[in-house]
mmCIF file of C-alpha atoms and ligand atoms in Angstrom:
data_model
loop_
_atom_site.group_PDB
_atom_site.id
_atom_site.type_symbol
_atom_site.label_atom_id
_atom_site.label_comp_id
_atom_site.label_asym_id
_atom_site.label_seq_id
_atom_site.Cartn_x
_atom_site.Cartn_y
_atom_site.Cartn_z
ATOM 1 C CA UNK A 1 0.000 0.000 0.000
ATOM 2 C CA UNK A 2 1.844 3.095 -1.224
ATOM 3 C CA UNK A 3 0.552 6.484 -0.120
ATOM 4 C CA UNK A 4 1.794 9.985 -0.985
ATOM 5 C CA UNK A 5 0.871 13.181 0.809
ATOM 6 C CA UNK A 6 1.595 16.215 -1.379
ATOM 7 C CA UNK A 7 1.080 19.678 0.087
ATOM 8 C CA UNK A 8 1.582 23.322 -0.764
ATOM 9 C CA UNK A 9 1.943 25.872 2.008
ATOM 10 C CA UNK A 10 2.898 29.545 2.013
ATOM 11 C CA UNK A 11 3.167 30.550 5.660
ATOM 12 C CA UNK A 12 3.208 27.116 7.340
ATOM 13 C CA UNK A 13 -0.412 26.347 8.312
ATOM 14 C CA UNK A 14 -0.940 23.707 5.619
ATOM 15 C CA UNK A 15 2.562 22.320 6.202
ATOM 16 C CA UNK A 16 1.745 21.762 9.889
ATOM 17 C CA UNK A 17 -1.553 20.110 8.945
ATOM 18 C CA UNK A 18 0.218 17.861 6.401
ATOM 19 C CA UNK A 19 2.761 16.841 9.034
ATOM 20 C CA UNK A 20 0.136 15.913 11.623
ATOM 21 C CA UNK A 21 -1.802 13.968 8.955
ATOM 22 C CA UNK A 22 1.445 12.135 8.117
ATOM 23 C CA UNK A 23 1.849 11.245 11.803
ATOM 24 C CA UNK A 24 -1.505 9.405 11.610
ATOM 25 C CA UNK A 25 -0.419 7.651 8.380
ATOM 26 C CA UNK A 26 3.086 6.346 9.145
ATOM 27 C CA UNK A 27 3.156 4.341 5.890
ATOM 28 C CA UNK A 28 2.739 7.542 3.810
ATOM 29 C CA UNK A 29 5.518 9.570 2.206
ATOM 30 C CA UNK A 30 5.281 13.331 2.696
ATOM 31 C CA UNK A 31 6.228 15.655 -0.191
ATOM 32 C CA UNK A 32 6.279 19.405 -0.664
ATOM 33 C CA UNK A 33 4.523 20.141 -3.965
ATOM 34 C CA UNK A 34 7.786 20.967 -5.765
ATOM 35 C CA UNK A 35 9.437 17.727 -4.609
ATOM 36 C CA UNK A 36 6.767 15.385 -5.975
ATOM 37 C CA UNK A 37 7.239 13.822 -9.405
ATOM 38 C CA UNK A 38 3.837 13.249 -11.025
ATOM 39 C CA UNK A 39 5.368 10.567 -13.256
ATOM 40 C CA UNK A 40 5.449 8.329 -10.151
ATOM 41 C CA UNK A 41 1.640 8.488 -9.679
ATOM 42 C CA UNK A 42 1.026 5.024 -11.219
ATOM 43 C CA UNK A 43 3.140 3.518 -8.426
ATOM 44 C CA UNK A 44 0.818 4.833 -5.684
ATOM 45 C CA UNK A 45 -2.445 3.453 -4.345
ATOM 46 C CA UNK A 46 -3.370 6.541 -2.333
ATOM 47 C CA UNK A 47 -2.831 10.289 -2.720
ATOM 48 C CA UNK A 48 -3.669 13.038 -0.229
ATOM 49 C CA UNK A 49 -3.369 16.630 -1.471
ATOM 50 C CA UNK A 50 -3.114 19.650 0.811
ATOM 51 C CA UNK A 51 -3.455 23.291 -0.181
ATOM 52 C CA UNK A 52 -4.160 26.693 1.262
ATOM 53 C CA UNK A 53 -6.572 28.998 -0.585
ATOM 54 C CA UNK A 54 -5.570 32.191 -2.368
ATOM 55 C CA UNK A 55 -7.331 35.145 -3.983
ATOM 56 C CA UNK A 56 -11.108 34.732 -3.882
ATOM 57 C CA UNK A 57 -11.412 31.000 -3.183
ATOM 58 C CA UNK A 58 -8.694 30.140 -5.708
ATOM 59 C CA UNK A 59 -5.906 27.594 -5.983
ATOM 60 C CA UNK A 60 -2.461 29.061 -5.282
ATOM 61 C CA UNK A 61 -0.671 29.638 -8.636
ATOM 62 C CA UNK A 62 1.893 26.880 -7.937
ATOM 63 C CA UNK A 63 -0.903 24.331 -7.420
ATOM 64 C CA UNK A 64 -2.460 24.926 -10.854
ATOM 65 C CA UNK A 65 0.018 22.844 -12.964
ATOM 66 C CA UNK A 66 -0.363 19.894 -10.548
ATOM 67 C CA UNK A 67 -4.156 20.233 -10.696
ATOM 68 C CA UNK A 68 -3.994 20.186 -14.503
ATOM 69 C CA UNK A 69 -1.689 17.147 -14.529
ATOM 70 C CA UNK A 70 -4.116 15.234 -12.311
ATOM 71 C CA UNK A 71 -7.013 16.317 -14.476
ATOM 72 C CA UNK A 72 -5.437 14.865 -17.619
ATOM 73 C CA UNK A 73 -3.576 11.818 -16.210
ATOM 74 C CA UNK A 74 -5.222 8.432 -15.653
ATOM 75 C CA UNK A 75 -5.588 8.411 -11.871
ATOM 76 C CA UNK A 76 -8.592 6.109 -11.745
ATOM 77 C CA UNK A 77 -6.584 3.606 -9.657
ATOM 78 C CA UNK A 78 -6.006 6.167 -6.880
ATOM 79 C CA UNK A 79 -7.934 6.579 -3.651
ATOM 80 C CA UNK A 80 -7.674 10.301 -2.915
ATOM 81 C CA UNK A 81 -8.302 12.823 -0.166
ATOM 82 C CA UNK A 82 -8.037 16.608 0.008
ATOM 83 C CA UNK A 83 -7.193 18.784 2.972
ATOM 84 C CA UNK A 84 -6.548 22.467 3.360
ATOM 85 C CA UNK A 85 -6.396 25.498 5.560
ATOM 86 C CA UNK A 86 -8.164 28.789 5.036
ATOM 87 C CA UNK A 87 -9.933 31.551 6.905
ATOM 88 C CA UNK A 88 -13.650 31.556 7.540
ATOM 89 C CA UNK A 89 -13.801 35.333 7.132
ATOM 90 C CA UNK A 90 -13.226 34.906 3.385
ATOM 91 C CA UNK A 91 -16.314 34.403 1.244
ATOM 92 C CA UNK A 92 -15.073 31.039 -0.133
ATOM 93 C CA UNK A 93 -13.657 29.271 2.932
ATOM 94 C CA UNK A 94 -11.026 26.757 1.732
ATOM 95 C CA UNK A 95 -12.169 27.215 -1.876
ATOM 96 C CA UNK A 96 -9.041 25.392 -3.094
ATOM 97 C CA UNK A 97 -10.223 22.251 -1.260
ATOM 98 C CA UNK A 98 -13.546 22.473 -3.126
ATOM 99 C CA UNK A 99 -11.787 22.855 -6.507
ATOM 100 C CA UNK A 100 -9.483 19.883 -5.897
ATOM 101 C CA UNK A 101 -12.372 17.840 -4.461
ATOM 102 C CA UNK A 102 -14.590 18.380 -7.526
ATOM 103 C CA UNK A 103 -11.792 17.407 -9.935
ATOM 104 C CA UNK A 104 -10.692 14.332 -7.929
ATOM 105 C CA UNK A 105 -14.293 13.186 -7.556
ATOM 106 C CA UNK A 106 -14.461 12.857 -11.343
ATOM 107 C CA UNK A 107 -11.008 11.363 -11.989
ATOM 108 C CA UNK A 108 -10.252 9.172 -8.952
ATOM 109 C CA UNK A 109 -11.906 7.478 -5.977
ATOM 110 C CA UNK A 110 -12.272 10.481 -3.698
ATOM 111 C CA UNK A 111 -12.660 9.309 -0.099
ATOM 112 C CA UNK A 112 -12.778 12.369 2.156
ATOM 113 C CA UNK A 113 -11.982 16.068 2.583
ATOM 114 C CA UNK A 114 -10.872 18.206 5.510
ATOM 115 C CA UNK A 115 -10.938 21.995 6.020
ATOM 116 C CA UNK A 116 -9.141 23.625 8.928
ATOM 117 C CA UNK A 117 -9.124 27.243 10.134
ATOM 118 C CA UNK A 118 -5.521 28.505 9.738
ATOM 119 C CA UNK A 119 -3.123 26.698 12.153
ATOM 120 C CA UNK A 120 -4.730 23.497 13.444
ATOM 121 C CA UNK A 121 -5.461 23.366 17.182
ATOM 122 C CA UNK A 122 -5.481 20.374 19.526
ATOM 123 C CA UNK A 123 -9.296 20.554 19.369
ATOM 124 C CA UNK A 124 -8.997 19.729 15.621
ATOM 125 C CA UNK A 125 -7.085 16.490 16.275
ATOM 126 C CA UNK A 126 -10.148 14.193 16.538
ATOM 127 C CA UNK A 127 -11.374 15.488 13.142
ATOM 128 C CA UNK A 128 -7.932 15.065 11.629
ATOM 129 C CA UNK A 129 -7.653 11.507 12.943
ATOM 130 C CA UNK A 130 -11.135 10.697 11.588
ATOM 131 C CA UNK A 131 -10.090 12.073 8.179
ATOM 132 C CA UNK A 132 -7.114 9.682 8.079
ATOM 133 C CA UNK A 133 -9.208 6.720 9.321
ATOM 134 C CA UNK A 134 -11.840 7.246 6.610
ATOM 135 C CA UNK A 135 -9.080 7.543 4.001
ATOM 136 C CA UNK A 136 -7.413 4.293 5.148
ATOM 137 C CA UNK A 137 -10.727 2.413 5.176
ATOM 138 C CA UNK A 138 -11.564 3.595 1.643
ATOM 139 C CA UNK A 139 -8.083 2.654 0.435
ATOM 140 C CA UNK A 140 -8.256 -0.855 1.943
ATOM 141 C CA UNK A 141 -11.720 -1.416 0.513
ATOM 142 C CA UNK A 142 -10.620 -0.288 -2.969
ATOM 143 C CA UNK A 143 -7.557 -2.577 -2.879
ATOM 144 C CA UNK A 144 -9.754 -5.501 -1.732
ATOM 145 C CA UNK A 145 -12.318 -4.846 -4.491
ATOM 146 C CA UNK A 146 -9.588 -4.549 -7.135
ATOM 147 C CA UNK A 147 -8.101 -7.913 -6.054
ATOM 148 C CA UNK A 148 -11.555 -9.557 -6.117
ATOM 149 C CA UNK A 149 -12.248 -8.156 -9.602
ATOM 150 C CA UNK A 150 -8.887 -9.441 -10.865
ATOM 151 C CA UNK A 151 -9.667 -12.891 -9.419
ATOM 152 C CA UNK A 152 -13.075 -12.923 -11.101
ATOM 153 C CA UNK A 153 -11.560 -11.941 -14.451
ATOM 154 C CA UNK A 154 -8.683 -14.440 -14.339
HETATM 155 C C1 FMN B 1 -4.379 37.308 -0.403
HETATM 156 C C2 FMN B 1 -5.010 36.179 0.388
HETATM 157 C C3 FMN B 1 -6.170 35.596 -0.070
HETATM 158 C C4 FMN B 1 -6.791 34.575 0.646
HETATM 159 N N1 FMN B 1 -7.980 34.044 0.187
HETATM 160 C C5 FMN B 1 -8.613 33.099 0.913
HETATM 161 C C6 FMN B 1 -9.880 32.576 0.494
HETATM 162 O O1 FMN B 1 -10.451 32.948 -0.531
HETATM 163 N N2 FMN B 1 -10.440 31.602 1.259
HETATM 164 C C7 FMN B 1 -9.878 31.155 2.416
HETATM 165 O O2 FMN B 1 -10.462 30.282 3.062
HETATM 166 N N3 FMN B 1 -8.675 31.635 2.838
HETATM 167 C C8 FMN B 1 -8.032 32.589 2.127
HETATM 168 N N4 FMN B 1 -6.831 33.087 2.546
HETATM 169 C C9 FMN B 1 -6.279 32.602 3.824
HETATM 170 C C10 FMN B 1 -5.219 31.490 3.684
HETATM 171 O O3 FMN B 1 -5.649 30.453 2.834
HETATM 172 C C11 FMN B 1 -4.936 30.920 5.086
HETATM 173 O O4 FMN B 1 -4.330 31.892 5.896
HETATM 174 C C12 FMN B 1 -4.106 29.656 5.051
HETATM 175 O O5 FMN B 1 -4.148 29.036 6.319
HETATM 176 C C13 FMN B 1 -2.660 29.914 4.679
HETATM 177 O O6 FMN B 1 -2.019 28.654 4.635
HETATM 178 P P1 FMN B 1 -0.448 28.473 4.632
HETATM 179 O O7 FMN B 1 0.074 28.973 5.974
HETATM 180 O O8 FMN B 1 -0.238 27.024 4.443
HETATM 181 O O9 FMN B 1 0.073 29.302 3.506
HETATM 182 C C14 FMN B 1 -6.200 34.095 1.846
HETATM 183 C C15 FMN B 1 -5.020 34.691 2.295
HETATM 184 C C16 FMN B 1 -4.424 35.717 1.593
HETATM 185 C C17 FMN B 1 -3.159 36.347 2.122
#
C-alpha cells in the first residue's frame, strides 16, 4: 500500500496540517509540492493533497500545474483525499479544497476532505484523525475490491 501526501503551504499552516496527517499515516511519504514527481503516480495506491486557498477562493498559482496534470492523467486507480487550511472570514472558505475535491471526484476514488481554520489546534485532532481513518478504510476497501475483480476476471 503506497501512499503519498503532497502539500503546498505559504506561511506554514498547511505544512503543519500535512505533518500531523502524516503522523496518523506512518506508511505515507510526505512531499512538498515541488518535490513530488507526477510521473510516479502510477506507483501509488493513495494520494492526499493539501493546499491553502488564495485570492477569492482560488488555488495558489503553484498548485495549478499539478491540478492540470491530475485532471489529464489516468488516476482512476487512486484513492484520494483533500485537505486544506483557510480563513472563515473569506467568502469562499477553503475554496481550493472544493476545486481539488470536484476534480478528484471525477477522476479518482475520492474518499474524504478536511478543512481547517488557519493553524490546526489540539481541538482539531479528533477530526484530523477521523479524516485519516476514513481515508485508510476507503483505500483498503478499494484494494480488496480490485483484487476480487482481478480474481473474477482471471
Ligand atoms: C491574499 C489572500 C487571499 C486569501 N484568500 C482566501 C480565500 O479565498 N479563502 C480562504 O479560506 N482563505 C483565504 N486566505 C487565507 C489562507 O488560505 C490561510 O491563511 C491559510 O491558512 C494559509 O495557509 P499556509 O500557511 O499554508 O500558507 C487568503 C489569504 C491571503 C493572504
